[in-house]
Amino acid sequence: MKVLIIGAGGREDAIMWKVKQNPKVEKVYKMTSNDIFEIRDFALNEKIDLTIVGSEELLVKGIVDEFKKVDLRIFGPNKEAAMLEGSKDFAKEFMKKHGISTASYESFTEKEKADEYIKKNGKYPIVIKASGLAAGKGVIIAENEKEALKAISDIMEDKAFGTAGDIVVIEEFLKGVEMSILSITDTNIILPFKSAKDHKKISEGEKGLNTGGMGVISPNPYHNEWVEKEFVEKILNPTLEGLKKDNMDFAGIIFFGLMITEDGVYLLEYNMRMGDPETQCLLPLMESDLVSVIDAALDKKLSETEIKWKDEHSCCVVAASLGYPEKYEKGKEITGIENVSEDTQVFLAGVKVENGKYYTNGGRVLNVVAQAKTREEAIEKVYRELEKISFEGKYLRKDIGKIY
Ligand code: AMP
Ligand code: GLY
């Protein structure tokens, strides 16, 4: 069996590591391209048996639909279902229509109407979102009217996020702790993965600029029976019913971005692909074979499948280049990867390999992931192993997995 993975970050490295554990897999290809037809032709020429797409852009552009036209097997949502990530307005409407627990909101296509709403609303903080894909940057939490009006002007007038800002979603601010739950669906059933907690800010104590994610702990320390019940009854089950009622038919991942508040669990967003770095943290906990689970979803047999998980905690810490997410240097030699203990995973993200040597080549350079019986042990182990890896300007957060 030949598998093609689209993308070249830490998430795709983790998917490759897991896919390779299936004895039927002879070859795994990785490809980065924004051209659906180039990827399709490669898959046809190489007779790829299964394609897995890492990030959202190609899904939203309709890669799954194009692959299906030529009978290529691909895992992920079609263009319509990918809109649940590609358009926040579409996603919020879906949530509202199907009674899914989410923050109250209004959508606007005209700046004047949005301004008017803000001037009348007067409750702060308030959340202002560009509806389209904005690489995780299109959400602004405004603390007062001035900031809110500026955000609207930046998005709708100055087009800070291009056409992603043609529609603006203005949303009630929810106070709580965030939780990521990935899941797999064949649109007959949704099987959730273990819960996780991403740490998105660059600095310790959740301070500073937003990043693509600096580390993840699983299970999420705030996950408990009440949270699980809230999630399943108010979010997971109605999402599945909604997919069925709206005749959405696909096999893919649904990543629920959740907020646990004092009065319940709310859905902030859907991502229709695996999370980065959630995937790096979660796949080592998955006992089941990933290719078999994906095959079951594609064959609409998920209801006959059980995903087995290790009864352990996993901690993923990102080693980044100093200066990320702003300016940073590249090309620093990375040493010591070979000294990392065999039961700890190193997934490469922004790394270039030349003559058998590793060099930094991006902001988030690599992920080290460790598992143990307790959260504390997993955290201790991952930081111990990370010390073995060196490169100039190595930056990491020391508080991944910590509860505040
Ligand atoms: P989103 O892309 O919609 O998940 O938003 C990105 C981030 O903005 C989330 O991970 C939250 O940290 C924050 N956020 C989004 N919506 C809300 C909300 N309604 N209340 C509070 N924080 C939010
Ligand atoms: N870790 C958040 C994301 O993948 O969008």
Coordinates of C-alpha atoms and ligand atoms in Angstrom, one line a residue:
M1 CA 0.0 0.0 0.0
K2 CA 1.2 3.5 -0.9
V3 CA 0.2 6.5 1.2
L4 CA 0.6 10.1 0.3
I5 CA 0.6 12.8 3.0
I6 CA 0.1 16.4 2.0
G7 CA 2.1 18.9 4.1
A8 CA 5.5 19.2 5.7
G9 CA 5.0 20.3 9.4
G10 CA 5.3 18.4 12.7
R11 CA 1.7 17.2 12.3
E12 CA 2.5 15.5 9.0
D13 CA 5.7 14.0 10.4
A14 CA 3.6 12.5 13.2
I15 CA 1.0 11.1 10.8
M16 CA 3.8 9.6 8.8
W17 CA 5.3 8.0 11.9
K18 CA 2.0 6.4 12.8
V19 CA 1.1 5.4 9.2
K20 CA 4.4 3.6 8.8
Q21 CA 3.5 1.3 11.7
N22 CA 1.0 -0.5 9.6
P23 CA 2.8 -3.5 8.0
K24 CA 0.8 -3.2 4.8
V25 CA 2.2 0.3 4.1
E26 CA 5.2 -0.1 1.8
K27 CA 5.9 3.5 1.0
V28 CA 4.9 6.9 2.4
Y29 CA 5.3 10.0 0.2
K30 CA 5.1 13.6 1.5
M31 CA 4.3 16.4 -0.7
T32 CA 3.8 20.2 -0.3
S33 CA 2.0 22.0 -3.0
N34 CA -1.0 24.4 -3.3
D35 CA -1.9 23.0 -6.7
I36 CA -4.7 20.4 -6.4
F37 CA -4.2 19.2 -10.0
E38 CA -0.4 18.7 -9.5
I39 CA -1.1 16.6 -6.4
R40 CA -3.9 14.7 -8.1
D41 CA -1.6 13.8 -11.1
F42 CA 1.2 12.7 -8.8
A43 CA -1.3 10.4 -6.9
L44 CA -2.5 9.0 -10.3
N45 CA 1.0 8.5 -11.6
E46 CA 2.4 6.9 -8.5
K47 CA -0.8 4.8 -8.0
I48 CA -1.3 6.1 -4.4
D49 CA -3.8 4.0 -2.4
L50 CA -4.6 6.6 0.2
T51 CA -4.0 10.3 0.5
I52 CA -4.2 12.2 3.8
V53 CA -4.4 16.0 3.8
G54 CA -2.7 17.9 6.7
S55 CA -3.9 21.5 6.6
E56 CA -7.2 23.2 5.7
E57 CA -6.4 25.3 2.7
L58 CA -6.6 22.5 0.1
L59 CA -9.7 20.9 1.7
V60 CA -11.5 24.2 1.5
K61 CA -10.4 24.5 -2.1
G62 CA -12.0 21.1 -2.8
I63 CA -9.1 18.6 -3.1
V64 CA -11.3 15.8 -1.9
D65 CA -13.9 16.4 -4.6
E66 CA -11.2 16.5 -7.4
F67 CA -9.7 13.2 -6.1
K68 CA -13.1 11.5 -6.0
K69 CA -13.8 12.5 -9.6
V70 CA -10.9 10.3 -10.7
D71 CA -11.6 7.5 -8.1
L72 CA -8.6 8.3 -6.0
R73 CA -9.0 7.4 -2.3
I74 CA -8.6 10.4 -0.1
F75 CA -9.4 11.1 3.6
G76 CA -11.0 14.4 4.5
P77 CA -14.1 16.5 4.1
N78 CA -15.4 17.6 0.7
K79 CA -15.6 21.3 -0.2
E80 CA -19.0 21.8 1.4
A81 CA -18.1 20.1 4.7
A82 CA -14.7 21.9 4.8
M83 CA -16.7 25.1 4.9
L84 CA -17.4 24.3 8.6
E85 CA -13.8 25.4 9.0
G86 CA -13.5 27.7 5.9
S87 CA -16.3 30.0 6.8
K88 CA -17.0 31.0 10.5
D89 CA -20.3 32.4 9.3
F90 CA -21.4 29.1 7.8
A91 CA -20.2 27.2 10.9
K92 CA -22.1 29.5 13.3
E93 CA -25.2 29.2 11.2
F94 CA -24.9 25.4 11.3
M95 CA -24.4 25.5 15.1
K96 CA -27.4 27.7 15.6
K97 CA -29.6 25.7 13.2
H98 CA -28.8 22.4 15.0
G99 CA -28.9 23.7 18.6
I100 CA -25.2 23.2 19.2
S101 CA -23.9 25.0 22.3
T102 CA -22.0 28.1 21.1
A103 CA -21.5 31.8 21.9
S104 CA -24.3 34.1 20.6
Y105 CA -23.3 36.0 17.5
E106 CA -24.3 38.2 14.6
S107 CA -22.7 38.2 11.1
F108 CA -22.2 41.4 9.0
T109 CA -21.3 42.1 5.4
E110 CA -21.6 45.9 5.8
K111 CA -19.2 47.9 7.9
E112 CA -21.8 50.4 8.9
K113 CA -24.1 47.7 10.3
A114 CA -21.3 46.2 12.2
D115 CA -20.3 49.6 13.7
E116 CA -23.9 50.2 14.6
Y117 CA -24.1 46.9 16.4
I118 CA -21.0 47.6 18.4
K119 CA -22.2 51.1 19.4
K120 CA -25.5 49.6 20.7
N121 CA -24.0 46.5 22.2
G122 CA -21.6 47.9 24.8
K123 CA -20.6 44.7 26.6
Y124 CA -16.8 44.0 26.7
P125 CA -14.7 42.2 26.0
I126 CA -16.3 41.3 22.6
V127 CA -14.9 38.9 19.9
I128 CA -14.5 40.0 16.3
K129 CA -13.7 37.5 13.7
A130 CA -12.9 37.5 10.0
S131 CA -15.2 34.8 8.7
G132 CA -12.8 33.2 6.2
L133 CA -9.4 31.4 6.6
A134 CA -6.8 33.7 8.1
A135 CA -4.1 31.3 9.3
G136 CA -5.4 31.5 12.8
K137 CA -4.9 35.3 13.0
G138 CA -8.4 36.5 12.1
V139 CA -9.8 36.7 15.7
I140 CA -9.6 39.9 17.7
I141 CA -10.7 40.2 21.3
A142 CA -11.7 43.9 21.8
E143 CA -11.6 45.3 25.3
N144 CA -13.6 48.5 24.5
E145 CA -15.6 50.3 21.8
K146 CA -12.5 51.9 20.2
E147 CA -10.7 48.6 19.8
A148 CA -13.9 46.9 18.4
L149 CA -14.4 49.6 15.8
K150 CA -10.7 49.5 14.8
A151 CA -10.9 45.7 14.4
I152 CA -13.9 46.1 12.1
S153 CA -12.2 48.8 10.1
D154 CA -9.0 46.7 9.8
I155 CA -10.9 43.7 8.6
M156 CA -13.6 45.2 6.4
E157 CA -12.1 48.4 5.1
D158 CA -8.3 47.8 5.1
K159 CA -8.8 44.1 4.3
A160 CA -6.2 43.0 6.8
F161 CA -7.1 39.3 6.0
G162 CA -8.1 39.8 2.4
T163 CA -11.4 38.4 1.3
A164 CA -11.5 36.4 4.5
G165 CA -12.9 39.6 6.0
D166 CA -15.8 40.0 3.5
I167 CA -18.0 38.7 6.3
V168 CA -17.4 39.6 10.0
V169 CA -18.7 37.6 12.9
I170 CA -19.2 39.4 16.1
E171 CA -19.5 37.1 19.1
E172 CA -20.1 37.1 22.8
F173 CA -16.9 36.6 24.8
L174 CA -16.7 33.4 26.8
K175 CA -14.6 33.1 29.9
G176 CA -13.1 29.8 30.6
V177 CA -10.4 27.2 29.7
E178 CA -9.9 25.8 26.2
M179 CA -10.0 22.2 25.2
S180 CA -9.4 20.5 21.9
I181 CA -11.2 17.3 21.0
L182 CA -10.3 15.7 17.8
S183 CA -12.6 13.0 16.4
I184 CA -13.1 10.9 13.3
T185 CA -16.4 10.6 11.4
D186 CA -17.9 8.7 8.5
T187 CA -21.0 10.9 9.0
N188 CA -22.9 7.8 10.4
I189 CA -21.0 8.1 13.7
I190 CA -18.3 10.3 15.3
L191 CA -15.6 8.7 17.4
P192 CA -13.8 11.2 19.7
F193 CA -10.1 11.0 20.5
K194 CA -8.7 11.7 23.9
S195 CA -9.0 15.3 25.0
A196 CA -6.1 17.7 24.7
K197 CA -5.0 21.2 25.7
D198 CA -3.0 23.4 23.3
H199 CA -0.8 26.2 24.6
K200 CA -1.1 28.9 21.9
K201 CA 0.8 31.9 23.4
I202 CA 4.5 32.4 22.9
S203 CA 5.3 33.1 26.6
E204 CA 4.9 31.2 29.9
G205 CA 1.7 31.9 31.8
E206 CA -0.3 32.2 28.5
K207 CA 1.2 35.6 27.7
G208 CA 2.5 37.4 24.6
L209 CA 1.7 36.8 21.0
N210 CA -0.4 34.0 19.5
T211 CA 1.5 31.2 17.8
G212 CA 0.6 28.1 15.9
G213 CA 0.9 26.2 19.2
M214 CA 3.8 25.8 21.6
G215 CA 2.9 22.6 23.2
V216 CA 0.0 20.2 24.1
I217 CA -0.9 18.0 27.1
S218 CA -3.4 15.1 26.8
P219 CA -5.7 14.4 28.4
N220 CA -6.8 18.0 29.1
P221 CA -6.4 18.5 32.9
Y222 CA -9.8 20.2 33.0
H223 CA -11.6 17.3 31.3
N224 CA -13.9 15.4 33.7
E225 CA -17.2 13.5 33.6
W226 CA -19.3 16.7 33.7
V227 CA -17.3 18.2 30.8
E228 CA -17.6 15.0 28.8
K229 CA -21.3 14.8 29.3
E230 CA -21.7 18.5 28.3
F231 CA -19.6 17.9 25.2
V232 CA -21.3 14.8 24.1
E233 CA -24.9 16.0 24.7
K234 CA -24.6 19.6 23.7
I235 CA -22.0 19.5 20.9
L236 CA -21.0 16.1 19.6
N237 CA -24.4 14.5 19.2
P238 CA -26.2 17.5 17.7
T239 CA -23.2 18.0 15.3
L240 CA -23.7 14.4 14.0
E241 CA -27.4 14.9 13.7
G242 CA -26.8 18.2 11.9
L243 CA -24.4 16.6 9.4
K244 CA -27.0 13.9 8.7
K245 CA -29.9 16.4 8.3
D246 CA -27.9 18.6 6.0
N247 CA -26.8 15.6 3.9
M248 CA -23.2 16.1 4.4
D249 CA -21.4 12.9 3.4
F250 CA -17.7 12.5 4.0
A251 CA -15.0 10.7 5.9
G252 CA -12.7 12.9 7.9
I253 CA -11.5 14.5 11.1
I254 CA -13.6 16.9 13.1
F255 CA -11.6 18.9 15.6
F256 CA -13.8 20.6 18.1
G257 CA -12.3 23.8 19.6
L258 CA -14.1 24.1 22.9
M259 CA -14.4 26.5 25.8
I260 CA -15.1 25.1 29.3
T261 CA -16.9 27.8 31.2
E262 CA -18.6 27.8 34.7
D263 CA -22.0 27.2 33.1
G264 CA -21.2 24.7 30.5
V265 CA -19.1 23.7 27.5
Y266 CA -19.3 25.8 24.3
L267 CA -18.0 25.2 20.8
L268 CA -15.8 28.0 19.5
E269 CA -15.0 26.4 16.2
Y270 CA -14.7 23.4 14.0
N271 CA -11.5 22.5 12.3
M272 CA -12.0 19.9 9.6
R273 CA -8.5 18.4 9.9
M274 CA -6.0 17.2 12.5
G275 CA -4.6 19.8 14.9
D276 CA -1.0 20.9 15.0
P277 CA 0.5 20.2 17.5
E278 CA -2.4 18.2 19.0
T279 CA -1.7 15.4 16.5
Q280 CA 1.9 15.0 17.6
C281 CA 0.7 14.7 21.2
L282 CA -2.3 12.3 20.5
L283 CA -1.0 9.8 18.0
P284 CA 1.5 8.3 20.3
L285 CA -1.4 7.6 22.7
M286 CA -3.4 5.8 20.0
E287 CA -3.1 2.1 20.3
S288 CA -5.2 1.3 17.3
D289 CA -3.7 1.4 13.8
L290 CA -4.4 4.8 12.2
V291 CA -4.6 3.4 8.6
S292 CA -7.2 0.8 9.6
V293 CA -9.3 3.5 11.4
I294 CA -9.1 5.8 8.3
D295 CA -10.1 2.8 6.1
A296 CA -13.0 2.1 8.3
A297 CA -14.2 5.7 8.0
L298 CA -13.8 5.7 4.2
D299 CA -15.7 2.4 4.0
K300 CA -18.5 3.7 6.3
K301 CA -17.7 1.1 8.9
L302 CA -16.6 3.3 11.8
S303 CA -19.6 2.0 13.9
E304 CA -17.9 -1.5 13.8
T305 CA -14.6 0.0 14.9
E306 CA -13.2 0.8 18.4
I307 CA -10.3 3.2 18.8
K308 CA -8.1 2.0 21.6
W309 CA -6.1 4.5 23.6
K310 CA -3.2 4.0 26.0
D311 CA -4.1 4.7 29.6
E312 CA -1.3 7.3 29.8
H313 CA -0.6 11.0 29.6
S314 CA 1.2 12.6 26.7
C315 CA 3.1 15.9 26.6
C316 CA 4.3 17.6 23.5
V317 CA 6.7 20.6 23.7
V318 CA 7.7 22.7 20.6
A319 CA 11.3 23.8 20.3
A320 CA 11.1 27.1 18.3
S321 CA 13.6 29.6 16.9
L322 CA 14.2 32.6 19.1
G323 CA 12.1 35.5 17.9
Y324 CA 9.2 33.3 16.6
P325 CA 6.4 34.2 15.8
E326 CA 8.1 37.4 14.6
K327 CA 11.5 37.6 13.1
Y328 CA 14.0 34.7 13.6
E329 CA 17.1 33.2 12.0
K330 CA 17.3 29.9 10.1
G331 CA 20.1 27.5 9.2
K332 CA 21.4 26.7 12.7
E333 CA 22.7 23.2 13.1
I334 CA 20.6 20.9 15.3
T335 CA 22.5 18.3 17.3
G336 CA 21.6 15.6 19.8
I337 CA 18.4 14.2 18.2
E338 CA 20.0 10.7 18.1
N339 CA 20.5 10.8 21.9
V340 CA 16.8 11.1 22.7
S341 CA 15.4 8.1 24.4
E342 CA 13.7 5.6 22.1
D343 CA 10.4 5.8 23.9
T344 CA 10.2 9.5 23.2
Q345 CA 9.2 10.9 19.8
V346 CA 10.9 13.7 17.9
F347 CA 8.7 15.1 15.1
L348 CA 10.5 17.5 12.7
A349 CA 8.7 20.6 11.6
G350 CA 10.9 23.5 10.5
V351 CA 13.9 21.4 9.7
K352 CA 16.1 21.0 6.7
V353 CA 18.3 17.9 6.3
E354 CA 21.6 18.2 4.4
N355 CA 24.3 15.6 4.1
G356 CA 22.8 13.8 7.1
K357 CA 22.9 16.9 9.2
Y358 CA 19.9 18.8 10.6
Y359 CA 19.4 22.6 10.3
T360 CA 16.7 24.9 11.6
N361 CA 14.4 26.1 8.7
G362 CA 11.3 27.6 10.4
G363 CA 9.8 29.1 13.4
R364 CA 8.5 26.0 15.1
V365 CA 11.5 23.7 14.6
L366 CA 10.6 20.4 16.1
N367 CA 8.3 18.7 18.6
V368 CA 9.4 16.4 21.4
V369 CA 6.7 14.1 22.8
A370 CA 6.8 11.8 25.8
Q371 CA 4.2 9.6 27.5
A372 CA 4.0 8.3 31.1
K373 CA 1.5 7.0 33.6
T374 CA 0.9 10.5 35.2
R375 CA 0.8 14.0 33.8
E376 CA 3.7 15.1 36.0
E377 CA 6.0 12.2 34.8
A378 CA 5.1 12.9 31.2
I379 CA 6.1 16.6 31.6
E380 CA 9.3 15.7 33.5
K381 CA 10.3 13.2 30.8
V382 CA 9.7 15.5 27.9
Y383 CA 11.8 18.3 29.4
R384 CA 14.6 15.9 30.3
E385 CA 14.7 14.6 26.7
L386 CA 14.5 18.1 25.2
E387 CA 17.7 19.0 27.0
K388 CA 19.6 16.6 24.8
I389 CA 18.7 18.6 21.7
S390 CA 20.7 21.8 21.0
F391 CA 20.6 24.5 18.4
E392 CA 21.5 28.2 18.6
G393 CA 18.5 30.3 19.6
K394 CA 16.5 27.3 20.8
Y395 CA 13.3 28.6 22.6
L396 CA 10.7 26.7 24.4
R397 CA 8.0 27.3 27.0
K398 CA 8.8 25.6 30.3
D399 CA 5.2 25.4 31.5
I400 CA 3.5 23.1 29.0
G401 CA 0.9 21.0 30.8
K402 CA 0.9 23.2 33.9
I403 CA -2.5 24.2 35.4
Y404 CA -2.9 27.9 36.3
Ligands
AMP1 P1 -11.3 30.5 16.7 O1 -10.4 30.5 15.5 O2 -12.7 30.8 16.5 O3 -11.1 29.3 17.5 O4 -10.6 31.6 17.7 C1 -9.2 31.6 18.0 C2 -9.1 31.8 19.5 O5 -9.8 33.0 19.9 C3 -9.7 30.7 20.3 O6 -8.8 29.6 20.4 C4 -9.9 31.4 21.6 O7 -8.7 31.6 22.4 C5 -10.3 32.8 21.2 N1 -11.8 32.9 21.0 C6 -12.6 32.7 20.0 N2 -13.9 32.9 20.2 C7 -14.0 33.2 21.5 C8 -15.1 33.6 22.3 N3 -16.3 33.6 21.9 N4 -14.8 33.9 23.6 C9 -13.5 33.9 24.1 N5 -12.4 33.6 23.3 C10 -12.6 33.3 22.0
GLY2 N1 -3.6 23.7 17.3 C1 -4.7 24.4 16.7 C2 -4.8 24.1 15.3 O1 -4.3 23.2 14.7 O2 -5.6 24.8 14.6

